[in-house]
Each structure stands twice: as C-alpha cells, then as structure tokens.
Tab-separated table of C-alpha atoms in Angstrom:
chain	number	residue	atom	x	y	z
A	1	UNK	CA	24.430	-28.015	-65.859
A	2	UNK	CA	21.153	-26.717	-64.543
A	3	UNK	CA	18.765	-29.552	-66.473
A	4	UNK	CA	21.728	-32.171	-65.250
A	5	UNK	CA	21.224	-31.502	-61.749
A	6	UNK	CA	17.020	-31.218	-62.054
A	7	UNK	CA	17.531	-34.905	-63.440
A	8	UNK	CA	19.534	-36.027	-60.883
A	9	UNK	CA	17.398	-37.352	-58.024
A	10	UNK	CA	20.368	-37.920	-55.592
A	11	UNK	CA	21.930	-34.300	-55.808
A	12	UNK	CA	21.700	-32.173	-53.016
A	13	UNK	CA	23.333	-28.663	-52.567
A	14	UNK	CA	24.613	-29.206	-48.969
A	15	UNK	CA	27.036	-31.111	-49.275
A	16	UNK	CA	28.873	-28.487	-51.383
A	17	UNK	CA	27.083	-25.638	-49.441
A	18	UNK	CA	26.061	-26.243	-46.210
A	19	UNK	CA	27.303	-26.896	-42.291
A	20	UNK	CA	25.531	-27.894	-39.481
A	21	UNK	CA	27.981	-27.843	-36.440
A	22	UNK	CA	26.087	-28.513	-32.973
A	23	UNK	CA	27.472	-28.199	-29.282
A	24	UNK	CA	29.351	-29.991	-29.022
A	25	UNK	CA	31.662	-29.222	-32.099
A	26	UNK	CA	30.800	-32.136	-34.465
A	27	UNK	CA	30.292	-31.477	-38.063
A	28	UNK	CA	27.544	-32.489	-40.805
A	29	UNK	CA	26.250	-31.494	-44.146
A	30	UNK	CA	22.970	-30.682	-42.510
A	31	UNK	CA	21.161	-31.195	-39.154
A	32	UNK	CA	19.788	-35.173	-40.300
A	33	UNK	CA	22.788	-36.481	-42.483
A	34	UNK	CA	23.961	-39.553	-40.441
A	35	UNK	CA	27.587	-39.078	-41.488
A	36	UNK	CA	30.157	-37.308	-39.565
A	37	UNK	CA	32.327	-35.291	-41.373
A	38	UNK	CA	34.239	-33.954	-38.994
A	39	UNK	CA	34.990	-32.382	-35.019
A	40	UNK	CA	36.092	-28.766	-34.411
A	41	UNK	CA	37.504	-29.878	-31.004
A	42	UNK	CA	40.113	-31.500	-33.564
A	43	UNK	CA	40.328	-30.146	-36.740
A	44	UNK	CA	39.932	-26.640	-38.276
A	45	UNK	CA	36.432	-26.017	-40.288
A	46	UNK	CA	38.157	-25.077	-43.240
A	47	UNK	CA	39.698	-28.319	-43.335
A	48	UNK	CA	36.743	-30.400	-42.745
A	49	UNK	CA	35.048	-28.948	-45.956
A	50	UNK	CA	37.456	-30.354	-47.579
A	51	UNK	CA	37.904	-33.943	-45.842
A	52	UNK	CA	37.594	-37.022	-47.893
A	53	UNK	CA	34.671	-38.142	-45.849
A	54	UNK	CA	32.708	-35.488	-47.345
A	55	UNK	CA	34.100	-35.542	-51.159
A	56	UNK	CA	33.093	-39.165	-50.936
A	57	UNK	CA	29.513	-37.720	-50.529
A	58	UNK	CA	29.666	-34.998	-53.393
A	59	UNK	CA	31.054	-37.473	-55.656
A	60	UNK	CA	28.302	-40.381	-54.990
A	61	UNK	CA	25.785	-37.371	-55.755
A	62	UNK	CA	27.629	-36.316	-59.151
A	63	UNK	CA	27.616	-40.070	-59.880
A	64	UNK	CA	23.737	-40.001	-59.556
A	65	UNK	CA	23.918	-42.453	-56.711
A	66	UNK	CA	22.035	-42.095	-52.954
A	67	UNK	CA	25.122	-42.311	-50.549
A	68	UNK	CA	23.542	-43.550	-47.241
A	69	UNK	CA	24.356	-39.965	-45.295
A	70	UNK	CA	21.300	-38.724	-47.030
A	71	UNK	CA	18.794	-42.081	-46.597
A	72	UNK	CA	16.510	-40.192	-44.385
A	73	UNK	CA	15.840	-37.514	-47.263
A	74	UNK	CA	15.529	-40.051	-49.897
A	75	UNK	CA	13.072	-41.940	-47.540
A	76	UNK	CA	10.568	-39.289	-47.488
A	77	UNK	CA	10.752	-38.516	-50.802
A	78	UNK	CA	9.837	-42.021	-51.618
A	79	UNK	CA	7.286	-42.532	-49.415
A	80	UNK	CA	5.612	-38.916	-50.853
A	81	UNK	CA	6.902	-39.308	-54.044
A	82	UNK	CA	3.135	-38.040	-55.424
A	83	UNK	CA	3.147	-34.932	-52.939
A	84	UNK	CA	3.897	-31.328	-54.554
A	85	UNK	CA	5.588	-30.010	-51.926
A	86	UNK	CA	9.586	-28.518	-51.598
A	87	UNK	CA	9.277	-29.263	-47.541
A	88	UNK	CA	9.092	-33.128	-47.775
A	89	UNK	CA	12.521	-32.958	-47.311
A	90	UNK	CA	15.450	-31.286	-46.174
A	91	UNK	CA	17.316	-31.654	-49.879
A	92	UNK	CA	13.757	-30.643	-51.876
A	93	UNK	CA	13.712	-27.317	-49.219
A	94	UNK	CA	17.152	-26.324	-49.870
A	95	UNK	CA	16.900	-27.346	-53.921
A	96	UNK	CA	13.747	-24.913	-53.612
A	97	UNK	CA	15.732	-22.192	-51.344
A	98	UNK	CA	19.232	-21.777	-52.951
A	99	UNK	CA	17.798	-22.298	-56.393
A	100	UNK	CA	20.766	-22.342	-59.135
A	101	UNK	CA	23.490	-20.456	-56.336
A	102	UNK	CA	25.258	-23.657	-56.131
A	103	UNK	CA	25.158	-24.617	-60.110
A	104	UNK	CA	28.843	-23.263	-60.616
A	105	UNK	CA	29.981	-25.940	-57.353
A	106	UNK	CA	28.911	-29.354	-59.180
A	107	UNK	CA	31.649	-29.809	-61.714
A	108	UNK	CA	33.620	-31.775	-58.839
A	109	UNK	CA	34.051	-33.257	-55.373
A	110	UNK	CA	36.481	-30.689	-54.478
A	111	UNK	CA	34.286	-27.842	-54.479
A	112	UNK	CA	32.548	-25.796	-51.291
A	113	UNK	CA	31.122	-22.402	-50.653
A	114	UNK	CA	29.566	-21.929	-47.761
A	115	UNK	CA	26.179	-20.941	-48.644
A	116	UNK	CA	23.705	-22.434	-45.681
A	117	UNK	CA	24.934	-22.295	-42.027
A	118	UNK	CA	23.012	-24.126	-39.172
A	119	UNK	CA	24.790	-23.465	-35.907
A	120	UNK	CA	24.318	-24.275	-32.629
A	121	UNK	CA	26.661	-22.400	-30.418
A	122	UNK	CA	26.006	-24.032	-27.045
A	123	UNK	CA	23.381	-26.158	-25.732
A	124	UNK	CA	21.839	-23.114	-23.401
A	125	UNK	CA	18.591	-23.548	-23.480
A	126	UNK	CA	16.107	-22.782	-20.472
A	127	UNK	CA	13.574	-25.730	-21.291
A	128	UNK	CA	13.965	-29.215	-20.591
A	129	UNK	CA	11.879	-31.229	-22.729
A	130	UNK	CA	10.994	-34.096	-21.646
A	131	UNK	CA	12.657	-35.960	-25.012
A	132	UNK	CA	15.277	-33.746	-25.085
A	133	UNK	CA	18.862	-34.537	-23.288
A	134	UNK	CA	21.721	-32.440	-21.881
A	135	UNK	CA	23.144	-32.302	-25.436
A	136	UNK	CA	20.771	-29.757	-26.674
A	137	UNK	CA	19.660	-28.073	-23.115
A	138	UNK	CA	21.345	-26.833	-20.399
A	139	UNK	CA	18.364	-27.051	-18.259
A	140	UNK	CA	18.813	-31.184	-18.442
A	141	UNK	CA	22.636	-31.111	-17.899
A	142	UNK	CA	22.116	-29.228	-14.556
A	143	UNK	CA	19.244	-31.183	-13.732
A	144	UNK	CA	21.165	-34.549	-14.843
A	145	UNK	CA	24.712	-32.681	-13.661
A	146	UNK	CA	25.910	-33.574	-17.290
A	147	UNK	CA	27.766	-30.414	-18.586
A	148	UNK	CA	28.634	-30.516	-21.924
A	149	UNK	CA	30.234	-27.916	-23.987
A	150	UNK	CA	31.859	-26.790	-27.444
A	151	UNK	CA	36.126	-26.196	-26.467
A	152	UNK	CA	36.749	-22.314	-27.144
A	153	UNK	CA	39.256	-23.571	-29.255
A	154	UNK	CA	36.662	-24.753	-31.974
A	155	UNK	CA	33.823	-22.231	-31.240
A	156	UNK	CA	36.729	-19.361	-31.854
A	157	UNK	CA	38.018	-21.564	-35.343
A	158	UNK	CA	34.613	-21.719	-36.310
A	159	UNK	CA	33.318	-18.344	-36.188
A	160	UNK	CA	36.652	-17.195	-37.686
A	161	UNK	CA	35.971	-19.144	-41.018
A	162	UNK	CA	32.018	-17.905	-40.864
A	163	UNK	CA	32.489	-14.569	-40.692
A	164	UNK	CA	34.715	-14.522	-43.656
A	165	UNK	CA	31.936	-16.125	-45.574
A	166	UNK	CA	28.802	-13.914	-43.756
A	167	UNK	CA	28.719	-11.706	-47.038
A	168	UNK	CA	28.102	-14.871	-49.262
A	169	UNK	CA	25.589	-16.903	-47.046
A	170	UNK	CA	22.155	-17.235	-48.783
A	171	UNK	CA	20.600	-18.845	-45.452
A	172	UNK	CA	21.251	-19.051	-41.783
A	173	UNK	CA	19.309	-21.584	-39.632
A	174	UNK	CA	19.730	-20.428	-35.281
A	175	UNK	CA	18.707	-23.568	-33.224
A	176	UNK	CA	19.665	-25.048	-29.888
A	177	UNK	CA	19.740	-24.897	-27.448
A	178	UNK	CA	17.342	-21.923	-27.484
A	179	UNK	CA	18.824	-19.576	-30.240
A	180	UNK	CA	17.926	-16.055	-28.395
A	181	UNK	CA	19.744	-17.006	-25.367
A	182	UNK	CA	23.336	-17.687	-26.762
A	183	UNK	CA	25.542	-14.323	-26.935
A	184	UNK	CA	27.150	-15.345	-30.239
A	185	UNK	CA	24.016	-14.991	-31.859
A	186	UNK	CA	23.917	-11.445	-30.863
A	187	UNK	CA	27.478	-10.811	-32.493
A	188	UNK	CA	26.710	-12.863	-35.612
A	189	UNK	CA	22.971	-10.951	-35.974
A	190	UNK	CA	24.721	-7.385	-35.369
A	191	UNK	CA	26.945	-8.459	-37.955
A	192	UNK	CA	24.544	-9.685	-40.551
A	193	UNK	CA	22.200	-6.812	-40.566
A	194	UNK	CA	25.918	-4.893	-41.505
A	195	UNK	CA	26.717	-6.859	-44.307
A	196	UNK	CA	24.112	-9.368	-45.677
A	197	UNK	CA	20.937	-7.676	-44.554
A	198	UNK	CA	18.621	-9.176	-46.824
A	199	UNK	CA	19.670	-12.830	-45.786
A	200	UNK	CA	17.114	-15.386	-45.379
A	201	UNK	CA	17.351	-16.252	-41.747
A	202	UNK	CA	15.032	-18.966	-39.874
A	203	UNK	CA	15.356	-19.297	-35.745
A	204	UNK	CA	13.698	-22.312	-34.535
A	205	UNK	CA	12.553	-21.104	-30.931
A	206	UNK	CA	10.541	-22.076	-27.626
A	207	UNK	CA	9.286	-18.391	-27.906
A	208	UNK	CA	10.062	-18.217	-24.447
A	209	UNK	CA	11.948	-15.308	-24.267
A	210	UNK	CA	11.674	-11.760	-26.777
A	211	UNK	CA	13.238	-9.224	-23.981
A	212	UNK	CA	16.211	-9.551	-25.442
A	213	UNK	CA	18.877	-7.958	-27.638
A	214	UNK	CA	18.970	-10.477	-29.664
A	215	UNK	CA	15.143	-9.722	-30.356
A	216	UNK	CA	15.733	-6.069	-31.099
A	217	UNK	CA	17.525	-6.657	-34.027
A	218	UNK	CA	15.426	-9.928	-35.382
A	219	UNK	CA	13.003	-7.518	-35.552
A	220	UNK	CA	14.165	-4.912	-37.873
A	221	UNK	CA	15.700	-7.564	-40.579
A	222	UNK	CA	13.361	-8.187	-43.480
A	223	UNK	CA	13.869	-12.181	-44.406
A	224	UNK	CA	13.062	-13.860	-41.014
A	225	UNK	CA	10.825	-16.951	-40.357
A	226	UNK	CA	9.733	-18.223	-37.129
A	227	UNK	CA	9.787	-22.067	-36.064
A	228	UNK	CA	8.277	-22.503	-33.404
A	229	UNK	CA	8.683	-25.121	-31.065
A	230	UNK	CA	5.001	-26.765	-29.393
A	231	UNK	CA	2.759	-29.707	-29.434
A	232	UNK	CA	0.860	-29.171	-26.593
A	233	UNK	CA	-1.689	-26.743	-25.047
A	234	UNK	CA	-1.925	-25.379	-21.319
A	235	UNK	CA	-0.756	-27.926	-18.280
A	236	UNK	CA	0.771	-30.340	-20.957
A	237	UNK	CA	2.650	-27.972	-22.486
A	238	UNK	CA	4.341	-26.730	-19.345
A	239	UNK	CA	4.915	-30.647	-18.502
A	240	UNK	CA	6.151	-31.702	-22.064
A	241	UNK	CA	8.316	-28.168	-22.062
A	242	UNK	CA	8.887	-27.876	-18.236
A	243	UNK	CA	9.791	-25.318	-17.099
A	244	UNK	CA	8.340	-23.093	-19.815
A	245	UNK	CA	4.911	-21.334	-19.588
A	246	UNK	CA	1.893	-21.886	-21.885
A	247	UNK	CA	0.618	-17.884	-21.329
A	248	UNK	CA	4.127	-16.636	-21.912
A	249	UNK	CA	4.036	-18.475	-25.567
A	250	UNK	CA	0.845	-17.262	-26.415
A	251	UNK	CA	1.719	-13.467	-25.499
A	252	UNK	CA	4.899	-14.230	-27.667
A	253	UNK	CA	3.357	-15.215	-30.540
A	254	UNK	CA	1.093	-12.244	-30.199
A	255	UNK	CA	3.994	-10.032	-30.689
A	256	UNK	CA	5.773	-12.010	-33.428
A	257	UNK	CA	2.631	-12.103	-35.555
A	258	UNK	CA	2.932	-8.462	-35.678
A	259	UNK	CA	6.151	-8.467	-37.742
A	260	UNK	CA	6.315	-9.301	-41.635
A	261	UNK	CA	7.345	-12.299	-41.137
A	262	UNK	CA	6.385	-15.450	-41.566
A	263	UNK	CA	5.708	-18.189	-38.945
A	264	UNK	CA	5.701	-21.819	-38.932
A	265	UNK	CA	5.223	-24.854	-35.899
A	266	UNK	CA	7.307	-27.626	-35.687
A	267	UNK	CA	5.560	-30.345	-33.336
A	268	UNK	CA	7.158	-33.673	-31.703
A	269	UNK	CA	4.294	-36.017	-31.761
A	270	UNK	CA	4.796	-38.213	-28.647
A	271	UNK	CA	2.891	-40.334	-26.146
A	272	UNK	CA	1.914	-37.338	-24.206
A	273	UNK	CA	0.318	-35.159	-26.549
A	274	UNK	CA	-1.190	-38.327	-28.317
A	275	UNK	CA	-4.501	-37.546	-28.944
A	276	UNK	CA	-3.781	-33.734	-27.991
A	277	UNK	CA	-1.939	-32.838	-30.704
A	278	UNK	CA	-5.654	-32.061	-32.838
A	279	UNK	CA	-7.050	-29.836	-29.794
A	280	UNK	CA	-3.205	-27.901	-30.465
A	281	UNK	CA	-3.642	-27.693	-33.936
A	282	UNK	CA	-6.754	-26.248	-33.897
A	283	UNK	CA	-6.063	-23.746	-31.050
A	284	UNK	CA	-3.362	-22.007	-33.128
A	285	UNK	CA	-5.415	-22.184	-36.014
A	286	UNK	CA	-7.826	-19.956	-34.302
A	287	UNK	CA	-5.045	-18.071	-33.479
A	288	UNK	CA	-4.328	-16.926	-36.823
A	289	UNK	CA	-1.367	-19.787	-37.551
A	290	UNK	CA	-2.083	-20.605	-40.838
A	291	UNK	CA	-2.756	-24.407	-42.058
A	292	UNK	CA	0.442	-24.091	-44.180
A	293	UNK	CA	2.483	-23.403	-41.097
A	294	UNK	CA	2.269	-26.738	-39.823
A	295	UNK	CA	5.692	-29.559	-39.600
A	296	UNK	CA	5.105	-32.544	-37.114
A	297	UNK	CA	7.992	-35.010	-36.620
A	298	UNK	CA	6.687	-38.255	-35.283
A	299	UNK	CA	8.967	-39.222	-32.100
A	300	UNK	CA	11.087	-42.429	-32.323
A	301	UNK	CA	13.670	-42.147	-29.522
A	302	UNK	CA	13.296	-42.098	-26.423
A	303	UNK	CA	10.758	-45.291	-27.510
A	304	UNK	CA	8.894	-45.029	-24.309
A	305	UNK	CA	7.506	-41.721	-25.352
A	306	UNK	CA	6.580	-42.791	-28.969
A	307	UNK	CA	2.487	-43.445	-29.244
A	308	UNK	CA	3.335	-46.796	-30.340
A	309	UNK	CA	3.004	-47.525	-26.877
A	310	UNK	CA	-1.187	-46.989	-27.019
A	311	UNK	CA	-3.829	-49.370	-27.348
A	312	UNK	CA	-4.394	-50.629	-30.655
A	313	UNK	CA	-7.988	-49.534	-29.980
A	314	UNK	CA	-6.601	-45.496	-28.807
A	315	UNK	CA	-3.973	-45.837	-31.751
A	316	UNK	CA	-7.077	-45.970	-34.445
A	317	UNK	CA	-9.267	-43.702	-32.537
A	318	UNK	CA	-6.348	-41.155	-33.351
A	319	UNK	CA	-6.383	-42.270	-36.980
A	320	UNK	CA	-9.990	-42.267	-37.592
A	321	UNK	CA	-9.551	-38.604	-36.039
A	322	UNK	CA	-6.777	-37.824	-38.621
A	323	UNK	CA	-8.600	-39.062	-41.854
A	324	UNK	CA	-11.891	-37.243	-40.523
A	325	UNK	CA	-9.473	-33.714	-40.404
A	326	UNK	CA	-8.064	-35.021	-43.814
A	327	UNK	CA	-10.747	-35.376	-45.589
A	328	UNK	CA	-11.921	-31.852	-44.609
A	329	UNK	CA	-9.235	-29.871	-45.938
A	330	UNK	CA	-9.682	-28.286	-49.093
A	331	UNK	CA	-6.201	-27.291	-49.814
A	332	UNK	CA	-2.661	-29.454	-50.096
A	333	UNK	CA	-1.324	-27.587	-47.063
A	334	UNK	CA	1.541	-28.575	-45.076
A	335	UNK	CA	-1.227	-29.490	-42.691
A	336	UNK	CA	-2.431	-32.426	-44.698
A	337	UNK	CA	1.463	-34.084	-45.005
A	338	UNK	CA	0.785	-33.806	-41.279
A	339	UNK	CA	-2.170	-35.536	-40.766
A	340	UNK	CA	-1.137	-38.426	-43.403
A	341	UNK	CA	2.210	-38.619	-41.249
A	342	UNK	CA	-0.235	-39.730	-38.168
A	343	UNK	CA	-2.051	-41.898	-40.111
A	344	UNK	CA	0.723	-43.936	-41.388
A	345	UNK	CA	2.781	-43.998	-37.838
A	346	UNK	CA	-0.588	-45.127	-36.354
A	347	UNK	CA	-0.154	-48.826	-38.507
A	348	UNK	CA	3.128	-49.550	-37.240
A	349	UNK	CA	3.808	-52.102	-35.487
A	350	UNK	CA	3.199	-51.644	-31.479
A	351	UNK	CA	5.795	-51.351	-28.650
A	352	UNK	CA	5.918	-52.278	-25.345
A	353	UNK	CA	8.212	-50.047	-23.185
A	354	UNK	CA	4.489	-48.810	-20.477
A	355	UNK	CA	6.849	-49.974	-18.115
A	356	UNK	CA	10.105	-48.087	-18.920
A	357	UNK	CA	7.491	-44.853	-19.437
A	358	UNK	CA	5.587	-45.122	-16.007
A	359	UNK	CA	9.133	-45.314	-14.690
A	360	UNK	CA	10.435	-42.106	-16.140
A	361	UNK	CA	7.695	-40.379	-15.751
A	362	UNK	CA	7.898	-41.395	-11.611
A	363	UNK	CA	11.475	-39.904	-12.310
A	364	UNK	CA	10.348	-36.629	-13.399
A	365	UNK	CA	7.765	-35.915	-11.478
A	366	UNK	CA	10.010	-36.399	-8.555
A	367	UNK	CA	13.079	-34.184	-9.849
A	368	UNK	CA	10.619	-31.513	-10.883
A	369	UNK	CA	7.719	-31.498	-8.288
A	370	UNK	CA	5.207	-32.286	-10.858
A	371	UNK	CA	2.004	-34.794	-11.078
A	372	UNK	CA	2.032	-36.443	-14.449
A	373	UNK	CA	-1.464	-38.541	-13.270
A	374	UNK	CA	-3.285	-35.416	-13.060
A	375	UNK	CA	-2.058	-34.303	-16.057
A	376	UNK	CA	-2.441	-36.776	-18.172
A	377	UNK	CA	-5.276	-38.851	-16.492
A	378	UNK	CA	-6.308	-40.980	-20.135
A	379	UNK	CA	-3.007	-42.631	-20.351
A	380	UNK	CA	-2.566	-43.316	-17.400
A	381	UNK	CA	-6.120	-44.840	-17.465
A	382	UNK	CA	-5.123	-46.536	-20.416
A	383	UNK	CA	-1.444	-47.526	-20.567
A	384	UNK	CA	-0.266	-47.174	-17.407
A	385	UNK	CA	-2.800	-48.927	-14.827
C-alpha cells in the first residue's frame, strides 16, 4: 500500500484524516479545500466524516483522479513541479507530516480517523486587518456591527467527538481568530499536555498577546511551531494590523525565540506593503528569523488591495528587486519559493479597482482615526493621485 499511495499524485491524507471547522461551524477537509462537507449548526461531526460529499472525495483520490476540492493543491504543485520542497502545498506538508499513519485508512471511501485537527473556535480576535472580515475577527464585526458566531449546540458536538480522539491526533493547527485569546484553547491545551504531550502542535498568531494562560502551558510542550502573522514593519504594520502594535511584536518574538521551538512568518502580500514587503523580510532576518521561515500568500480578494493595482513601471521595479534577492541566495530556502511567487504575480495581468481602494481606504481612516496618505505617501503618489 505504501509504494501505491507514493505513486498516486492525487492522494491526500486529509480527507481520511483531517477537519478544519471555522466559526462559524462549517466543515472541510482542510483550511483551502473548496468543498463543503458539512455544518455543525446542523449535523453532528461524527456524521459529517462520514457524509457522501466527502466519500465522493476519498474515492476520486483512490481512483487516482484530482477531484476539484483539492485544485488549489494540485495547482501549486504544477506550477513548482521542479521545486524540492514538502511546503508547496498543503497535501505535500501533510504527506511529509503524518508520514505512513494514515496507510491502514486507504483501502476505502468509508474510512476516517481523525488524525489532523484545525479549529477555529470563534472568530475573537483583537486585530482587524485590513483584508480580513468579521468572519475571522471580532474586532471587524464590532467595528462593522456584524456578529457572527458558532451555535453552542455545534461548538459543544464538536469538542465532544475531539476529545475522544485527543489521544490519537498526530497534529493540531490553533488559528482564528487569534488562537491565544479563545478559552477553549485553554481547555483543549490543558488537556493535551495530559494525554498526547508530544503532539505536534502549530498556532498561527498576531503575537500580540503572551500574558496569558494559554501561553503558560505552550510553553512547557515540546512539539510547538510558531506562525506568525506580519508583512509589514513599524506605522504600516499598525495600519495593515490596526489596532496591533509593531514594538509589542517585536518584544514577543523576543520571548518566543527563547523556547525550542521553531518559528515561521506567514505574510499577505498586498497593495500596502508592495514594495515593503523586502525592507520586512530583511528586518526579521536580522532578527534572527531564519530564511527557511519564510511563507508569503499573494492577496487576491479584496482585489483593491492586490498589487495588481500598481504601475506597470512600480510592478517591475518590485520584480527586478525580487530576481536581484533571488539570485543572491545560496540555498533553496522557503525564502526563494517566496521571491519566485512575487515574480510570477508581478506578470499578471493588471487591475483597475484605484478607485474602489482610495475609497476604502477614506473609509478606514475615518472609522479608525488614521491617515493612510502619510503612511503610505508612494502609492498614493502613484496610484491614487
């Protein structure tokens, strides 16, 4: 079974393995599948591991075929199909992370053990990005008076089933939300360092926050690594990540890199950290962050924050800038995926939504008290004259 499933291209073990359930109770594989497989706020977990929506899936991958839940995954690996590395994505990190624990599941459709959990309580988060939405944060649904909210109901059905499988899990995944502000997470940590100690955990973080419970036990468990959350340095930091504070994530990631543990950045490339992103990069690398510690995720929605909206002329200025850093490095880092990412989102085609970005960013500055033309006096300069 093992040399079947390193043949087959299409397999991936989270389908028979893994849950992502977010906020508001709905149900995938994993945090980028595009299928629903089911709602808490309507049927039991334990149920939807077993829907037909999802055995559809399994079976397409036993089959050797790409069912369309998992295109984005398939995508990447396409487009970086001569690139030795397990993060391309999401399927090659799990193949690489769960190794043969799911072998015994692929002799059918039927089959599930929960093995990889990525749950997101509630959307409490105390940062409103400014491409985030009330769906994720709590800061935006007060701002935007949007509440939104798992039903008890499901979050009590749901962390019923997990704990029965917390012994078994091989990986747990906290997001948000921000992960060390939701009281579950306390419960399900206490828990965890009882009876699965060793458990590779990763909490993706705005690192805005460590005087917490929560903290004091991350601290003490062995198999923890750190996703952080930035793009940006100083004033457009604190505007990209209003209301958090640049110091406060510096002194934070001070204290974190004093733990055995290991530390990654996950960056949203948009319109406002354009050009910035480099001056970022290279601040934490003088920081200690090490060049294989680097994911960036080029922004496509909201569209009036993707840099598709520069100049063609500032658009190759940033290229020229990434092949110059590219051609530097002398090792395949992750760092290097994310330089060739900017240079192949800088050839796309153009938009045009200036308009639609001056607006919102009129919006913001209003709601919030802040002075996006000071801040970001270039593209204003350049796009939005």
């Amino acid at each position: 079974m093992s040399s079947d499933y390193l043949k087959n291209k299409s397999l991936c073990p989270l389908p028979f393995s893994g849950l992502y359930i977010n906020p508001e109770g709905m149900v995938r594989c994993c945090s980028i599948s595009r299928v629903k497989i089911g709602n808490l706020n309507t049927t039991p977990l334990e149920e939807i591991v077993n829907s037909s929506t999802v055995k559809k899936i399994r079976r397409e991958m036993l089959d050797n075929k790409f069912p369309a839940n998992c295109a984005d995954c398939y995508a990447k690996e396409k487009h970086h199909k001569n690139i030795n590395f397990k993060n391309i994505s999401n399927r090659l990190y799990h193949v690489g992370k769960l190794g043969s624990a799911p072998f015994h599941l692929y002799k059918d459709e039927n089959n599930f053990e929960l093995l990889q959990l990525d749950a997101r309580w509630r959307n409490t988060c105390n940062g409103a990005c400014v491409y985030c939405d009330p769906s994720l944060s709590s800061r935006w649904a007060i701002e935007l008076n949007d509440p939104r909210k798992m039903e008890k109901p499901a979050m009590v059905d749901s962390i019923e089933f997990i704990y029965k499988n917390l012994s078994k899990l091989k990986m747990l995944y906290l997001c948000g939300g921000e992960p060390f502000l939701m009281k579950e997470n306390l419960k399900l940590l206490k828990t965890v360092a009882e009876v699965n100690p060793a458990l590779d955990i990763r909490i993706n973080t705005n690192l805005s926050n460590l005087k917490t419970p929560i903290f004091d036990i991350v601290k003490t468990l062995p198999n923890v690594q750190w996703i952080l959350s930035a793009e940006a340095t100083h004033e457009k930091f604190e505007y990209i990540r209003f209301p958090l504070k640049w110091d406060t994530f510096i002194a934070n990631l001070k204290i974190i890199q004093t733990l055995p543990h290991k530390i990654s950045i996950n960056m949203t490339w948009n319109i406002l950290n354009s050009y910035g992103i480099f001056e970022f990069i290279d601040n934490m690398i003088k920081l200690g962050v090490h060049p294989n510690s680097f994911v960036l995720n080029c922004l496509k929605d909201p569209q009036h924050l993707s840099i598709r909206n520069l100049p063609i002329k500032r658009l190759q200025e940033i290229k020229n800038t990434a092949e110059k850093k590219l051609d530097r490095l002398t090792e395949p880092f992750m760092l290097k995926y994310c330089y060739e990412s900017i240079i192949e989102y800088c050839k796309k085609p153009v938009m045009n939504k200036q308009i639609e970005l001056k607006k919102e960013l009129e919006i913001l500055d209003t709601r919030r008290n802040l002075e996006s033309k000071t801040i970001f006096p270039e593209l204003y300069e350049e796009v939005l004259n």
